Coordinates of C-alpha atoms in Angstrom, one line a residue:
M1 CA -17.0 1.8 -1.4
Y2 CA -19.1 1.1 -3.7
T3 CA -18.5 -0.8 -7.5
L4 CA -18.5 1.1 -11.0
E5 CA -20.7 -1.9 -11.2
L6 CA -23.3 -0.9 -9.2
Y7 CA -22.5 2.9 -9.9
A8 CA -23.1 2.6 -13.3
R9 CA -26.5 0.3 -12.9
V10 CA -27.7 3.3 -10.6
R11 CA -26.9 5.6 -12.9
R12 CA -28.5 3.8 -16.4
G13 CA -31.5 3.1 -14.1
S14 CA -32.0 7.0 -13.9
S15 CA -31.4 7.8 -17.0
C16 CA -34.5 5.2 -18.3
G17 CA -37.2 7.1 -16.8
G18 CA -39.9 5.1 -15.1
A19 CA -39.8 6.5 -11.3
E20 CA -37.9 9.3 -10.2
P21 CA -34.7 9.4 -10.2
A22 CA -33.7 9.8 -6.4
G23 CA -36.4 7.2 -6.0
K24 CA -33.8 4.3 -7.2
W25 CA -32.7 4.6 -3.8
R26 CA -35.0 1.4 -2.8
E27 CA -34.5 -0.4 -5.8
F28 CA -30.5 -1.1 -4.8
G29 CA -31.3 -0.6 -1.5
L30 CA -28.9 2.2 -1.1
A31 CA -29.8 5.5 1.3
R32 CA -31.2 8.7 -0.7
K33 CA -28.3 10.8 -0.2
T34 CA -26.0 8.4 -1.7
V35 CA -27.9 7.7 -4.8
R36 CA -28.4 11.5 -5.1
K37 CA -24.4 11.6 -5.4
M38 CA -24.3 9.0 -7.6
L39 CA -26.1 10.7 -10.3
A40 CA -24.7 14.4 -9.7
Y41 CA -21.2 12.8 -10.3
P42 CA -20.6 10.4 -13.4
A43 CA -17.3 8.9 -11.5
P44 CA -17.2 7.9 -8.2
L45 CA -15.5 10.8 -6.1
G46 CA -12.4 9.7 -4.2
Y47 CA -10.9 9.5 -1.2
Q48 CA -7.5 11.0 -0.2
R49 CA -6.1 10.8 3.3
Q50 CA -5.7 15.1 4.6
K51 CA -2.8 13.5 6.8
P52 CA -1.0 10.5 6.6
V53 CA -1.2 7.8 8.8
Q54 CA 0.0 7.4 12.3
R55 CA 2.0 4.6 13.9
P56 CA 2.7 5.8 17.2
K57 CA 3.4 2.0 18.4
L58 CA 5.5 1.1 15.5
G59 CA 7.5 4.4 14.6
P60 CA 10.7 4.2 16.4
W61 CA 10.7 0.1 14.5
Q62 CA 9.8 1.9 11.3
A63 CA 13.4 1.8 10.3
A64 CA 14.3 -1.7 11.4
I65 CA 11.4 -3.4 10.3
D66 CA 11.3 -1.7 6.4
A67 CA 15.1 -2.9 6.8
I68 CA 14.2 -6.6 7.5
L69 CA 11.4 -6.5 4.9
E70 CA 14.2 -4.8 2.2
E71 CA 16.4 -7.8 3.1
D72 CA 13.7 -10.1 2.6
K73 CA 12.5 -9.4 -1.3
S74 CA 15.4 -11.0 -1.9
R75 CA 14.6 -14.3 -0.6
P76 CA 12.8 -17.4 -1.8
R77 CA 8.7 -16.9 -0.8
K78 CA 9.0 -19.6 1.8
Q79 CA 12.1 -17.8 3.8
R80 CA 10.7 -14.7 4.5
H81 CA 9.3 -13.3 7.8
T82 CA 6.2 -13.9 9.0
V83 CA 4.9 -10.6 11.4
K84 CA 5.3 -13.1 14.0
R85 CA 8.8 -13.3 13.3
I86 CA 9.8 -9.6 12.7
F87 CA 8.1 -9.3 15.9
E88 CA 10.0 -12.4 17.4
R89 CA 13.7 -10.7 16.6
L90 CA 12.7 -6.6 17.3
R91 CA 12.2 -8.3 20.6
E92 CA 15.8 -9.9 20.5
E93 CA 17.9 -7.2 18.6
Q94 CA 15.9 -4.2 19.4
R95 CA 14.9 -4.9 22.8
L96 CA 10.6 -4.1 21.4
H97 CA 8.9 -4.7 25.2
G98 CA 5.3 -5.7 24.1
R99 CA 3.1 -9.0 23.8
H100 CA 2.6 -10.9 20.9
T101 CA -1.4 -11.2 21.6
R102 CA -2.5 -14.0 18.9
S103 CA -1.4 -17.5 19.6

């Protein structure tokens, strides 16, 4: 994703004249198509997912994870669960099968 600052610089640079507008791609180190899109639209185009993110491995335990995180909101910051502790708790309470890959 490109920053608004870069987007504005490309658009400003093309309005100042000089080389052809799409020739600015060399100056900014961007692809020609990208520069053309930046010049075609006054603001960056947003991205929207077509489908929600699928989580086949976490799906069955999503409710339990959400409950743990909701419970943690009322606790002091230092007493909240880490990812590792959530994993261990799920393994103990929910009989989650799997292994922790990081050490």
